[in-house]
C-alpha positions as a Markdown table, in Angstrom:
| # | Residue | x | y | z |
|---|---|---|---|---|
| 1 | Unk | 105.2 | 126.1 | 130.3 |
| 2 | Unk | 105.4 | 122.4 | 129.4 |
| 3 | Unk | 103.6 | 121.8 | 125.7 |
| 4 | Unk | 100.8 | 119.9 | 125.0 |
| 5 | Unk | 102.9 | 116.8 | 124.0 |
| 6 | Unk | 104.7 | 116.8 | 127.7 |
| 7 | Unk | 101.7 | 117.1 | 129.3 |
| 8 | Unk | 100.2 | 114.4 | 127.5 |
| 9 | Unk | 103.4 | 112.2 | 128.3 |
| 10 | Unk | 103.4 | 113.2 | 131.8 |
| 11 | Unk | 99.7 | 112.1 | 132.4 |
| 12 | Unk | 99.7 | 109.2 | 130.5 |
| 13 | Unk | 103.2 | 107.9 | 132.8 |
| 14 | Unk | 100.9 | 108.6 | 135.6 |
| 15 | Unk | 98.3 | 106.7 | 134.3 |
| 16 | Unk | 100.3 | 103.7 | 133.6 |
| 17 | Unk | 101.7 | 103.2 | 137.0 |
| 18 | Unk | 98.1 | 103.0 | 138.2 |
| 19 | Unk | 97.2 | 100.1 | 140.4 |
| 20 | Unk | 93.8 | 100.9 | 141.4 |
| 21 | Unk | 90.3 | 102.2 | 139.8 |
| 22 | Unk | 91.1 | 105.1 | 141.8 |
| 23 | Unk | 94.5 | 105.7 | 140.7 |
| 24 | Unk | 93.2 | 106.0 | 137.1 |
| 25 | Unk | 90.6 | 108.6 | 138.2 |
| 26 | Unk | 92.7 | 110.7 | 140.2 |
| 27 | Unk | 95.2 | 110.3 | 137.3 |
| 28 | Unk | 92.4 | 112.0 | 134.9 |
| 29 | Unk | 90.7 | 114.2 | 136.6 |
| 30 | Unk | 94.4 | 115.8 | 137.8 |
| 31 | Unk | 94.6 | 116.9 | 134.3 |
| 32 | Unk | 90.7 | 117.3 | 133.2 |
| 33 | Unk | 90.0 | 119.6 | 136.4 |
| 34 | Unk | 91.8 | 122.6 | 134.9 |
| 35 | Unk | 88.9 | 122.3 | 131.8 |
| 36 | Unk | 86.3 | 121.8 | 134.8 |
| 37 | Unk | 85.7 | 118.3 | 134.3 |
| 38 | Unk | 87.1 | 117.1 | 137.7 |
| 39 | Unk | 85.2 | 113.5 | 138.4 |
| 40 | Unk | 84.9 | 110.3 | 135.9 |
| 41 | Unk | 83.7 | 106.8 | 135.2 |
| 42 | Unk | 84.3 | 104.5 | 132.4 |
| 43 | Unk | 82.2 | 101.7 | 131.1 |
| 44 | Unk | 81.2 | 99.5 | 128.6 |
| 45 | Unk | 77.8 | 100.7 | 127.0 |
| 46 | Unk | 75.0 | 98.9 | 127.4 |
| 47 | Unk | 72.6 | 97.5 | 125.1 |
| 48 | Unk | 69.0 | 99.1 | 124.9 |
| 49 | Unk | 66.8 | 96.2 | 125.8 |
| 50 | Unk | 69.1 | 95.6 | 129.2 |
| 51 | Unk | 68.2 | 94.6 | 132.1 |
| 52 | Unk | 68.8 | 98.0 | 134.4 |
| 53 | Unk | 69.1 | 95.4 | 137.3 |
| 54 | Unk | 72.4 | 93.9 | 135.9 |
| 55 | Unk | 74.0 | 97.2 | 134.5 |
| 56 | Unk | 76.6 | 98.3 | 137.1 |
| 57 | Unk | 77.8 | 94.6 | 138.1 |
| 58 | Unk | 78.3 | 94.1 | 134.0 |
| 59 | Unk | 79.8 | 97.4 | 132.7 |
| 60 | Unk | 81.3 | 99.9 | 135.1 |
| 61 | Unk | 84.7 | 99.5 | 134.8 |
| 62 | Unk | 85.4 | 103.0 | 137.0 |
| 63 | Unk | 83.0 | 105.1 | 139.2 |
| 64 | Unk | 84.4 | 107.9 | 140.7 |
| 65 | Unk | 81.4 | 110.6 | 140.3 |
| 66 | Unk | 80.3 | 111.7 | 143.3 |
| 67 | Unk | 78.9 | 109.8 | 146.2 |
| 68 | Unk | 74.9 | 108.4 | 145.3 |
| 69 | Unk | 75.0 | 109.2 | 141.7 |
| 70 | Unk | 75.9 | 106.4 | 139.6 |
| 71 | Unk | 73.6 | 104.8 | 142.0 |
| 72 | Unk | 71.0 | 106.6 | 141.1 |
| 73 | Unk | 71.7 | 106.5 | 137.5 |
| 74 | Unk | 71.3 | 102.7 | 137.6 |
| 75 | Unk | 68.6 | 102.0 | 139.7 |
| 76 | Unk | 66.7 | 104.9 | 137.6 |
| 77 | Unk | 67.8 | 102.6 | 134.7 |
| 78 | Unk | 68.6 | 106.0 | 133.1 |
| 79 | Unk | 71.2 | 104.1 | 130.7 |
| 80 | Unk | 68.4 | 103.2 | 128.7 |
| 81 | Unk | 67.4 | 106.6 | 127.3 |
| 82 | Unk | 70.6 | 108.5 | 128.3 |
| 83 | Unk | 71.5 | 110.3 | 124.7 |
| 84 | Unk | 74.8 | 110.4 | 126.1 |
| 85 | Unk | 74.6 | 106.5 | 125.4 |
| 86 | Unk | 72.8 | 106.9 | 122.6 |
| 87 | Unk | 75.3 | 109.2 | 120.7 |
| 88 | Unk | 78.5 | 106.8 | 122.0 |
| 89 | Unk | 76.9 | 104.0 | 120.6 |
| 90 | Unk | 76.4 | 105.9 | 117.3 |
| 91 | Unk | 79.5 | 108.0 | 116.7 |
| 92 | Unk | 82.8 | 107.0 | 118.0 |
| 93 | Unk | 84.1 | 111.0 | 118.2 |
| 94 | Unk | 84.8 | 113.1 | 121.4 |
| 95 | Unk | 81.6 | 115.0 | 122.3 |
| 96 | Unk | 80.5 | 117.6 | 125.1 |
| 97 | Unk | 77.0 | 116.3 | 126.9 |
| 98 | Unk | 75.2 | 119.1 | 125.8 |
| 99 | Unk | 75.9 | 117.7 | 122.1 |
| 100 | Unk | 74.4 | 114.5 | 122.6 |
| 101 | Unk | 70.7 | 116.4 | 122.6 |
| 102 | Unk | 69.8 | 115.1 | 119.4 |
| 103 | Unk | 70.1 | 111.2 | 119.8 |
| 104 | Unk | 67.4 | 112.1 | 122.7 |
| 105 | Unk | 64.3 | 110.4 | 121.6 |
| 106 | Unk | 61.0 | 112.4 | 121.3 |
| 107 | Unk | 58.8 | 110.4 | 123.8 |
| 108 | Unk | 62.2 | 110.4 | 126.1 |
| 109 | Unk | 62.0 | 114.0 | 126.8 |
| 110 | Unk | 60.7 | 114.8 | 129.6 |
| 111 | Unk | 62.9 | 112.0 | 131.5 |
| 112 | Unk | 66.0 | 113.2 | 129.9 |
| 113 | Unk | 65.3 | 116.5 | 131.4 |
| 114 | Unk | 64.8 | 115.0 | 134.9 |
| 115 | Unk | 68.2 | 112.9 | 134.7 |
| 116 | Unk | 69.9 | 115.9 | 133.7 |
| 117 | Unk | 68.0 | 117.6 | 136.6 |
| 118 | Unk | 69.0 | 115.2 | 139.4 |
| 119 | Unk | 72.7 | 115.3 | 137.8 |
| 120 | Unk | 73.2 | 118.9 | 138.2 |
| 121 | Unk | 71.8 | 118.2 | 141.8 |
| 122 | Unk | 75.2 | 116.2 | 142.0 |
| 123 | Unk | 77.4 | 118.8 | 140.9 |
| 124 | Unk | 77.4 | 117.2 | 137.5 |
| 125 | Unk | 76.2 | 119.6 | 135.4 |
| 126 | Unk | 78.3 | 119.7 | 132.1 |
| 127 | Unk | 80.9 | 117.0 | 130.9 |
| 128 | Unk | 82.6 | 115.2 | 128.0 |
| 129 | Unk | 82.6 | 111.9 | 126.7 |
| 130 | Unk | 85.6 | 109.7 | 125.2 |
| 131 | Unk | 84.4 | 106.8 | 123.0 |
| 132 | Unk | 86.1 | 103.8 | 121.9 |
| 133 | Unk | 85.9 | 100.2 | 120.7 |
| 134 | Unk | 87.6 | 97.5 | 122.2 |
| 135 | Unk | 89.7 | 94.5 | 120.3 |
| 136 | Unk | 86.5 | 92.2 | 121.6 |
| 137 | Unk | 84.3 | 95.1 | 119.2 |
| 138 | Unk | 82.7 | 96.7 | 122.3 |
| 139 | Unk | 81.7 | 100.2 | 122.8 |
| 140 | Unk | 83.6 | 101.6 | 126.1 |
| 141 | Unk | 83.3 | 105.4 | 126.9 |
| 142 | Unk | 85.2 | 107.3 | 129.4 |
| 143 | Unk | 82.6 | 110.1 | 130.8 |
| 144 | Unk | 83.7 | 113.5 | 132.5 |
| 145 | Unk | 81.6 | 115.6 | 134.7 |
| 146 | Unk | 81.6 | 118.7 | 137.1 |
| 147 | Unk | 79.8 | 121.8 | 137.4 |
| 148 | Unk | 81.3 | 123.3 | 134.1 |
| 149 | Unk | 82.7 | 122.1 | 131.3 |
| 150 | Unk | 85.1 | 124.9 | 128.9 |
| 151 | Unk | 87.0 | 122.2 | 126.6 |
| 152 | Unk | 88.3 | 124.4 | 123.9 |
| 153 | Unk | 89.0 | 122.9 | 120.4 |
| 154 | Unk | 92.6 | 122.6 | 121.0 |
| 155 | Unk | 92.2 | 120.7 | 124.1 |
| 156 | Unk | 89.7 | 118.2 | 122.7 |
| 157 | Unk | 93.2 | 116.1 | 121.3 |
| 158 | Unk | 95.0 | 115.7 | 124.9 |
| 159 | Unk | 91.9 | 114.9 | 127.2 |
| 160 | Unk | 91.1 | 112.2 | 124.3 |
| 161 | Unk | 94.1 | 110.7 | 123.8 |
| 162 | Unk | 94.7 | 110.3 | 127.7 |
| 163 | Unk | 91.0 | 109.3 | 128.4 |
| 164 | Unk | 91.9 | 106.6 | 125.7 |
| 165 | Unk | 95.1 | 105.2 | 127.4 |
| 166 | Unk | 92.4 | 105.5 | 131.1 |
| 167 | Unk | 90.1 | 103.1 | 129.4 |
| 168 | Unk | 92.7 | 100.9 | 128.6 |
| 169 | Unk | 94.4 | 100.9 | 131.3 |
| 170 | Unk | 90.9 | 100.1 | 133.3 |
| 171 | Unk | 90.4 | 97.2 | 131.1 |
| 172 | Unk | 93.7 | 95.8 | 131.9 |
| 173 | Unk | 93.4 | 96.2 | 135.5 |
| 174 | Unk | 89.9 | 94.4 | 135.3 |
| 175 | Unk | 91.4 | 91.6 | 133.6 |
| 176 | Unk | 94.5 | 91.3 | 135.7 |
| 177 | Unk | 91.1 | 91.0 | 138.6 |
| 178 | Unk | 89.6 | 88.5 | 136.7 |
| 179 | Unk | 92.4 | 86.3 | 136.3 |
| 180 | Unk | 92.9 | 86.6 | 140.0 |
| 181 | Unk | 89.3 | 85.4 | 140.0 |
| 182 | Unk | 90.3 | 82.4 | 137.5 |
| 183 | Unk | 92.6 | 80.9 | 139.7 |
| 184 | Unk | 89.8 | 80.6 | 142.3 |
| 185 | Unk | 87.4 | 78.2 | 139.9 |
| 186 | Unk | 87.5 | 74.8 | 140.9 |
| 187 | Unk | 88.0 | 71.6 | 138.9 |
| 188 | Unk | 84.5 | 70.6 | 139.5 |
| 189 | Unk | 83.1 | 73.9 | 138.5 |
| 190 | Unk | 85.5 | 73.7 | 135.3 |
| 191 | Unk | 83.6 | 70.2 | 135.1 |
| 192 | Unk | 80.3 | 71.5 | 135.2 |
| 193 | Unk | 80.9 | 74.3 | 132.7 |
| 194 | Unk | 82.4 | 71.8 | 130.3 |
| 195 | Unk | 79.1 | 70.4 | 130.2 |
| 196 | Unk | 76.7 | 73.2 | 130.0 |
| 197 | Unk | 78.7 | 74.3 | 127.0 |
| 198 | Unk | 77.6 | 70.8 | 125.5 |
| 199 | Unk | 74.4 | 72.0 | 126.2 |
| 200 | Unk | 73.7 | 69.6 | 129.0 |
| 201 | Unk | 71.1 | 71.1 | 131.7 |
| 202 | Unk | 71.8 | 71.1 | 135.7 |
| 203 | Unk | 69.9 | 67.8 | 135.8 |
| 204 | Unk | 71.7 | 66.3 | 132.7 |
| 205 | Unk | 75.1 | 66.9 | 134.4 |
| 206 | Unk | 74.2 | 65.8 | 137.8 |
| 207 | Unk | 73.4 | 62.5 | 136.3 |
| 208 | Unk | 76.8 | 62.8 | 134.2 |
| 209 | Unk | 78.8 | 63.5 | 137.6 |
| 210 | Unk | 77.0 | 61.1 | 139.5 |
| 211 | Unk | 76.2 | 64.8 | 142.0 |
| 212 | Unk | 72.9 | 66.1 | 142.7 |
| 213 | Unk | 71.0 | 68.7 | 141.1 |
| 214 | Unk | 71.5 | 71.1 | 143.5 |
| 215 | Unk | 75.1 | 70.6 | 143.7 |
| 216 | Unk | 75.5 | 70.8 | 140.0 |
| 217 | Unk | 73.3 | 74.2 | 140.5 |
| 218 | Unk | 75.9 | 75.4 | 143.0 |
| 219 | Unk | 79.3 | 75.0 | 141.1 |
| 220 | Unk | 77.4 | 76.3 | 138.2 |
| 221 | Unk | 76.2 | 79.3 | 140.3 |
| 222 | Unk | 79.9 | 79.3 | 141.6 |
| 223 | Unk | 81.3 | 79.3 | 138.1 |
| 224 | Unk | 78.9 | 82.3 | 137.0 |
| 225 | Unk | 80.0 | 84.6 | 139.8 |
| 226 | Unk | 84.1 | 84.1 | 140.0 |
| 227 | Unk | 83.9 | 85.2 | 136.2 |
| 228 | Unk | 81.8 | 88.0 | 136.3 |
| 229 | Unk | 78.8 | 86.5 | 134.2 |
| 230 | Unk | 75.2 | 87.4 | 134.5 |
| 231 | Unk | 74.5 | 84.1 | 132.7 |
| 232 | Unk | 75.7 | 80.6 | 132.3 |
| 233 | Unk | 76.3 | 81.3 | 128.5 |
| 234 | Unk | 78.2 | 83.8 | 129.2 |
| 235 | Unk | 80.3 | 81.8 | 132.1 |
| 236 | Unk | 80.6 | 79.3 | 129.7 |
| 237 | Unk | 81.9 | 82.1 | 127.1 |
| 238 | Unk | 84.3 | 83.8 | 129.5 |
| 239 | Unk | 86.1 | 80.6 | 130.0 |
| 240 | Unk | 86.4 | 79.7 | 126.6 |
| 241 | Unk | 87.9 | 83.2 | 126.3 |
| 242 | Unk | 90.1 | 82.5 | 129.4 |
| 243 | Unk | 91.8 | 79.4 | 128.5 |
| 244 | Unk | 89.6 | 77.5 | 130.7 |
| 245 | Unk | 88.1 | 75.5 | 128.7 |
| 246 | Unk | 89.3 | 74.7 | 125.6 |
């Protein structure tokens, strides 16, 4: 019987030959489904005054639970009094769901008991949760379900330390997508982005680039979606990050 160390080695070389979001969860949950937890998704945790609206396009690096739930979960705008989020945001140390019960606020009760509800209606009934911090200082969790959850003690170690190498290999694949995404950003839009980091509205570059309004608007609009912003400060941001403007 390989030890815990092969194993390990032998997920993790799976997991690095991954090319898809799906790679990565089947690469997991091949491992995790022998401790029950045999579906996954990994995301970026949200702050609590969020738009629910803007949640999955922002943060959802993987979604592989099963079919209607994360769905669910978003429109619901569940994120917001999840204690699952509540305790990643808090403590950066593997935990079960059933251990997150105390970050559940008092008045949150009731709705906590319904999400958890509707999840079981999904086969999601227990699961744990891998939390880490990126190098850009966000929270990122990697969250596994199913319809039981027996992670003893001594496998706490291997399912976080592959989880871990998951996450990071999600975040590369994203930003592999997003520089595929880069190349796709037009001069003009660069233009216009240039100026609304100066601070200069749509009309105020318009008038700079001798374009209408509307146009400006577009490449703006443009800009926002190719980089994966919700918001021109953060377009403007991503770029900066990117190399595009500098």
């Amino acid at each position: 019987m390989p030890s815990s160390l092969e194993m390990t080695y032998d997920v993790i070389g799976k997991l690095s030959r991954a090319a898809t979001a799906q790679d990565i969860c089947d690469g997991l949950t091949s491992f995790t489904g022998r401790y029950g937890l045999t579906s996954m998704m990994a995301a970026s945790l949200p702050a609590p005054n969020e738009r629910a609206s803007l949640m999955r396009r922002r943060h959802l690096l993987v979604g592989a639970f099963p079919a209607g739930w994360m769905d669910h979960y978003f429109k619901q705008g569940y994120a917001h009094i999840d204690p699952v989020v509540s305790r990643g945001r808090r403590d950066l140390s593997p935990f079960l769901w059933s251990e997150s019960a105390p970050f559940a606020r008092p008045e949150h009760s009731a709705l906590v008991s319904r999400m958890f509800g509707e999840a079981c209606e999904f086969n999601l009934k227990a699961g744990f949760v891998v939390p880490m911090v990126t190098i850009d200082g966000a929270i990122i969790a990697a969250s596994l379900g199913g319809e039981a959850a027996e992670v003893p003690q001594t496998a706490r170690g291997m399912i976080s330390t592959i989880s871990a190498f998951a996450l990071g290999r999600a975040i590369e694949l994203r930003d592999q997508e997003r520089k595929r995404n880069l190349s796709g950003v037009t001069p003009r839009e660069v233009e216009c982005l240039k100026w609304a980091a100066e601070g200069k509205t749509e009309w105020e570059i318009s008038e700079i680039l001798s374009i209408s309004e509307h146009t400006a608007d577009k490449h703006l609009s443009n800009a926002r979606r190719k980089l994966g912003a919700a918001n021109c400060a953060q377009a403007v941001a991503n770029a900066i990050r990117w190399g595009l403007i500098s």
